[in-house]
mmCIF file of C-alpha atoms in Angstrom:
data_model
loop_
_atom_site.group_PDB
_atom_site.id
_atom_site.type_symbol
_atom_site.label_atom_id
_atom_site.label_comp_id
_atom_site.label_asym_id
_atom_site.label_seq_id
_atom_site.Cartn_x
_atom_site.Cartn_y
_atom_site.Cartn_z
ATOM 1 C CA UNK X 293 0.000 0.000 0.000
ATOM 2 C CA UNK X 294 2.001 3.299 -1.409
ATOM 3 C CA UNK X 295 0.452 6.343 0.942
ATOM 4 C CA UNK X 296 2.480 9.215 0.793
ATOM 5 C CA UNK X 297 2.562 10.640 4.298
ATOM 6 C CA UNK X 298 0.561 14.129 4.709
ATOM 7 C CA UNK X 299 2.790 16.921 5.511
ATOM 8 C CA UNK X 300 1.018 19.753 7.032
ATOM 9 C CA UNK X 301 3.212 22.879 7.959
ATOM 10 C CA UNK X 302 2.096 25.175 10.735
ATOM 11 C CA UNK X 303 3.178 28.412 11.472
ATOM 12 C CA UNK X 304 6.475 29.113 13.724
ATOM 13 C CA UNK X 305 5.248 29.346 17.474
ATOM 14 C CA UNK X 306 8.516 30.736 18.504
ATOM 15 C CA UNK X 307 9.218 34.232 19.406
ATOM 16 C CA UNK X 308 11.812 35.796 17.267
ATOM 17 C CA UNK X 309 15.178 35.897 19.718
ATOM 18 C CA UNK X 310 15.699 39.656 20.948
ATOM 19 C CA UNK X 311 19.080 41.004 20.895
ATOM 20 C CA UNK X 312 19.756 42.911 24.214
ATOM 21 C CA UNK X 313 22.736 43.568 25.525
ATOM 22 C CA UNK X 314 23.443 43.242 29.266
ATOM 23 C CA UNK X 315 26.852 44.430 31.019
ATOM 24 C CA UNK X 316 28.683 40.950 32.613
ATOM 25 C CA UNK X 317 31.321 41.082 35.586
ATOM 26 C CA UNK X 318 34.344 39.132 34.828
ATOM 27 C CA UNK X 319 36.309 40.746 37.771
ATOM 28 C CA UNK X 320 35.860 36.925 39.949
ATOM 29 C CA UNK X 321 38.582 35.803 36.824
ATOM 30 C CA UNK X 322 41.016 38.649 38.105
ATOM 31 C CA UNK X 323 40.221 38.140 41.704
ATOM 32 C CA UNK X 324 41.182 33.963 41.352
ATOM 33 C CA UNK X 325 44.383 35.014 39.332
ATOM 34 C CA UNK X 326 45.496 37.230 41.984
ATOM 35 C CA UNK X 327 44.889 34.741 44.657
ATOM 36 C CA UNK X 328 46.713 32.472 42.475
ATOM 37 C CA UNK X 329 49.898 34.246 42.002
ATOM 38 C CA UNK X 330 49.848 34.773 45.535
ATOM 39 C CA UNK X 331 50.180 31.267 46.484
ATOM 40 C CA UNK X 332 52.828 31.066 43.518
ATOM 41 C CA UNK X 333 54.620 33.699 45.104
ATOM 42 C CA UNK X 334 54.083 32.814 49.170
ATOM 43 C CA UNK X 335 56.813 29.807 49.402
ATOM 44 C CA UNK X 336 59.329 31.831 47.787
ATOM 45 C CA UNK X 337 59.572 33.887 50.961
ATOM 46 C CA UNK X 338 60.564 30.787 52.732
ATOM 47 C CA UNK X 339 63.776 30.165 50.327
ATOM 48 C CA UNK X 340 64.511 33.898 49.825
ATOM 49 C CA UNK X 341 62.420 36.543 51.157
ATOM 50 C CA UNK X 342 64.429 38.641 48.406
ATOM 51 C CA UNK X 343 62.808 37.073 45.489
ATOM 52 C CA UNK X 344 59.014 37.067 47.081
ATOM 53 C CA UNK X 345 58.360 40.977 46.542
ATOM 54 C CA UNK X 346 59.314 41.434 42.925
ATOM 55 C CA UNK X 347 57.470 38.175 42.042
ATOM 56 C CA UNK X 348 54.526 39.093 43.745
ATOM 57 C CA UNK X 349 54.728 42.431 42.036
ATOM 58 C CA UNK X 350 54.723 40.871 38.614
ATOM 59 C CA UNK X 351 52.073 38.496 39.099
ATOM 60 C CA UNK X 352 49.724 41.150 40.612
ATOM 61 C CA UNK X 353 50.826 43.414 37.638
ATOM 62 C CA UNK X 354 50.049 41.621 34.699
ATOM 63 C CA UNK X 355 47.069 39.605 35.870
ATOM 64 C CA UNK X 356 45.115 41.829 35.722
ATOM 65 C CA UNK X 357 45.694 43.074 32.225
ATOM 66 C CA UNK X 358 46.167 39.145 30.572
ATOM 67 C CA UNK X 359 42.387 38.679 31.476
ATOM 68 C CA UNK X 360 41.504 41.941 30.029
ATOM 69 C CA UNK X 361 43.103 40.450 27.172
ATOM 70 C CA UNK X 362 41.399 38.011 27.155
ATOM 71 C CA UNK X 363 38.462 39.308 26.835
ATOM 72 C CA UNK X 364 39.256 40.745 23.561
ATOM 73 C CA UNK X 365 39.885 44.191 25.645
ATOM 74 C CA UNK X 366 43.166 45.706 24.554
ATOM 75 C CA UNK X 367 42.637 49.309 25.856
ATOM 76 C CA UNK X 368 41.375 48.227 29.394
ATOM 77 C CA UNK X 369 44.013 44.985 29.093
ATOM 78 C CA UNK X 370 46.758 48.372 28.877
ATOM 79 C CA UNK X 371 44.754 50.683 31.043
ATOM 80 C CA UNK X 372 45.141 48.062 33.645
ATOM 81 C CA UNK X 373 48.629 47.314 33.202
ATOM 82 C CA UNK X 374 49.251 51.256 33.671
ATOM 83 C CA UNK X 375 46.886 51.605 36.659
ATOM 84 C CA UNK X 376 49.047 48.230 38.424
ATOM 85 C CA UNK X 377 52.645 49.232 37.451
ATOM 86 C CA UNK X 378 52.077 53.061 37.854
ATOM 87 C CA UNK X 379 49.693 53.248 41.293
ATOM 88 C CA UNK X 380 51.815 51.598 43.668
ATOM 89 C CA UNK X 381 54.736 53.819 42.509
ATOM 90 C CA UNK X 382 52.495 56.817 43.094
ATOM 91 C CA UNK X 383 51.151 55.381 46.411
ATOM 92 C CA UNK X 384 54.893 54.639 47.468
ATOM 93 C CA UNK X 385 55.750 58.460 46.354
ATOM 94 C CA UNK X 386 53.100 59.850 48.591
ATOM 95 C CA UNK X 387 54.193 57.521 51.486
ATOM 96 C CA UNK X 388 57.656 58.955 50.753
ATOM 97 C CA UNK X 389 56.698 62.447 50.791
ATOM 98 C CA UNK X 390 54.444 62.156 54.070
ATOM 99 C CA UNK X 391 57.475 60.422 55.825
ATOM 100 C CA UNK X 392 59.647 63.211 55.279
ATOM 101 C CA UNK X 393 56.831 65.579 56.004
ATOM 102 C CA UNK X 394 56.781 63.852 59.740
ATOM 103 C CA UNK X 395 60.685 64.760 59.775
ATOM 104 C CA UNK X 396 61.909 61.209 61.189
ATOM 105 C CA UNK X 397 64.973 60.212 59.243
ATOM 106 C CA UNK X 398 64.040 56.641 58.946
ATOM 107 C CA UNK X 399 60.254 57.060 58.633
ATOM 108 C CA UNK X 400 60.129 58.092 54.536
ATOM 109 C CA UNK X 401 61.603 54.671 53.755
ATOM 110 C CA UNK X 402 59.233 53.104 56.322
ATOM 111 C CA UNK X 403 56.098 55.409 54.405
ATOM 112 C CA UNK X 404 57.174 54.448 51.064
ATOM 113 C CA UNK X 405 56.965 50.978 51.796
ATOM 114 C CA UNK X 406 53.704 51.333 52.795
ATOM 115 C CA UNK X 407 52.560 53.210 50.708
ATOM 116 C CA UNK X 408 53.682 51.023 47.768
ATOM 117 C CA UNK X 409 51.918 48.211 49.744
ATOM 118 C CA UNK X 410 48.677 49.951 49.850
ATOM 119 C CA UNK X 411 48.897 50.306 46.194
ATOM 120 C CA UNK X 412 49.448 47.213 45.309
ATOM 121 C CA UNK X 413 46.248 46.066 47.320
ATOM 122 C CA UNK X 414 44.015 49.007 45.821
ATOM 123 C CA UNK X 415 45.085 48.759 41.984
ATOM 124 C CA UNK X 416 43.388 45.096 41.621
ATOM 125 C CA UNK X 417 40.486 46.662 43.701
ATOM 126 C CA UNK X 418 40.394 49.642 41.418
ATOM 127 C CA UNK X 419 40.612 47.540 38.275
ATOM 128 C CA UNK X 420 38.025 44.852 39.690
ATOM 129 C CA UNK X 421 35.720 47.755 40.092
ATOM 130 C CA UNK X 422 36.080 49.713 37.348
ATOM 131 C CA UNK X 423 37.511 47.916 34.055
ATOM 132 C CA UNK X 424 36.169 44.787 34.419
ATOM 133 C CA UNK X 425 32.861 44.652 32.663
ATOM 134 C CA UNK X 426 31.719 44.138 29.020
ATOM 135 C CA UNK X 427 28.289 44.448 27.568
ATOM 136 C CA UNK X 428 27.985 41.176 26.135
ATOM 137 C CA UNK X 429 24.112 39.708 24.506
ATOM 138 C CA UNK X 430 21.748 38.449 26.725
ATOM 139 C CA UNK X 431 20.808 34.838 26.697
ATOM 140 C CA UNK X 432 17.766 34.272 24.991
ATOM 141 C CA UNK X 433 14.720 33.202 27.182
ATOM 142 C CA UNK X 434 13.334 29.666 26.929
ATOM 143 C CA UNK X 435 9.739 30.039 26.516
ATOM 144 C CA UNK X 436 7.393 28.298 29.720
ATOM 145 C CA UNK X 437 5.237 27.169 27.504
ATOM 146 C CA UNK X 438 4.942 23.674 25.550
ATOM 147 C CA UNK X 439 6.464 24.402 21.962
ATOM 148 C CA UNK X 440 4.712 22.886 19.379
ATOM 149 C CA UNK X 441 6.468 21.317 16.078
ATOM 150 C CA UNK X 442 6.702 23.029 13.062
ATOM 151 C CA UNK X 443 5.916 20.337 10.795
ATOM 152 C CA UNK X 444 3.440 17.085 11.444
ATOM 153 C CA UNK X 445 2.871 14.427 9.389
ATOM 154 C CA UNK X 446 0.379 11.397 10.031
ATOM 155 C CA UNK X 447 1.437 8.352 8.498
ATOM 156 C CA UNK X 448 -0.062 5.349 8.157
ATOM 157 C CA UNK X 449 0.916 2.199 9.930
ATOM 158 C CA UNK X 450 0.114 -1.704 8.917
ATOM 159 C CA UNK X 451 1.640 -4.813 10.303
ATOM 160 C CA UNK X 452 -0.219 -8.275 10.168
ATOM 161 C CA UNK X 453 -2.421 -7.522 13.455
ATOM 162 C CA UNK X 454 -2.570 -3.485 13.805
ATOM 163 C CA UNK X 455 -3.808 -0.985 11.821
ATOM 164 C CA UNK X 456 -3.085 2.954 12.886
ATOM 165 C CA UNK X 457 -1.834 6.115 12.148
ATOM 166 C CA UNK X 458 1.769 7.833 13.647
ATOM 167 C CA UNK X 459 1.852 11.868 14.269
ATOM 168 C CA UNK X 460 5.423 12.393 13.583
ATOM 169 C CA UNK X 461 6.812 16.024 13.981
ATOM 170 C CA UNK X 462 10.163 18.129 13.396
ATOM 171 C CA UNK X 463 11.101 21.245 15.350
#
């Protein structure tokens, strides 16, 4: 018995996909490769506190900018290499210059240090904050409701002790 099936197209019951755009924090990447670099850098104070501080320094400097990069984000990738080389320099310059306000001999080298420290801290936070968004498109909503096929087709069925019909259906 040759039927041909019978195709019958409905209409499209999905909603054409909206393209919004939503802004998306990727500063939790940052944050995990600082705390990263940190435990990189922590045992090398234990063989030579010498080589901890300029290690740390690097890692917390270009971090930062490397996921920027990532991102596709070259001018914030550079931004944020100049805000983590240059603000701890500027932070140990003002510790510097408020230790020799205070007029103890040893206290501008002590203020400088500190300074630079609190720098070092801030930049990431600054960077975190500030650079590390991107309007990217928002996910497009799956619809609640039952979505029905686009096309159906009933199609007989035989064997030697049923006779019926099959709804078959493509999305």
């Amino acid at each position: 018995m040759g039927h041909t099936p019978a195709l019958v197209p409905l209409p499209s019951v999905r909603a054409a996909p909206t393209s919004t755009r939503v802004q998306r924090w990727y500063g939790w990447q940052t944050l995990i490769g600082i705390g990263a670099a940190d435990i990189v850098a922590f045992p090398l104070s234990t063989v030579k506190l010498a080589l901890f501080g300029p290690v740390t320094l690097g890692l917390r400097a270009f971090v930062p900018p490397i996921v920027h990069w990532s991102h596709g984000h070259v001018g914030k990738g550079f931004g944020s290499l100049a805000l983590n080389l240059g603000f701890p320099v500027v932070m140990a310059g003002i510790g510097a210059g408020m230790g020799l306000a205070w007029g103890h001999d040893d206290i501008p080298g002590v203020s400088a240090i500190f300074g630079g420290f609190l720098g070092v801290l801030a930049a990431p936070a600054i960077d975190i904050a500030v650079l590390s968004t991107e309007d990217v498109d928002a996910p497009a909503e799956r619809a609640s409701r039952l979505s029905l096929p686009r096309v159906l087709a009933v199609v007989p069925m035989t064997s030697a002790d049923r006779v019926g019909l099959i709804l078959i259906g493509q999305l």
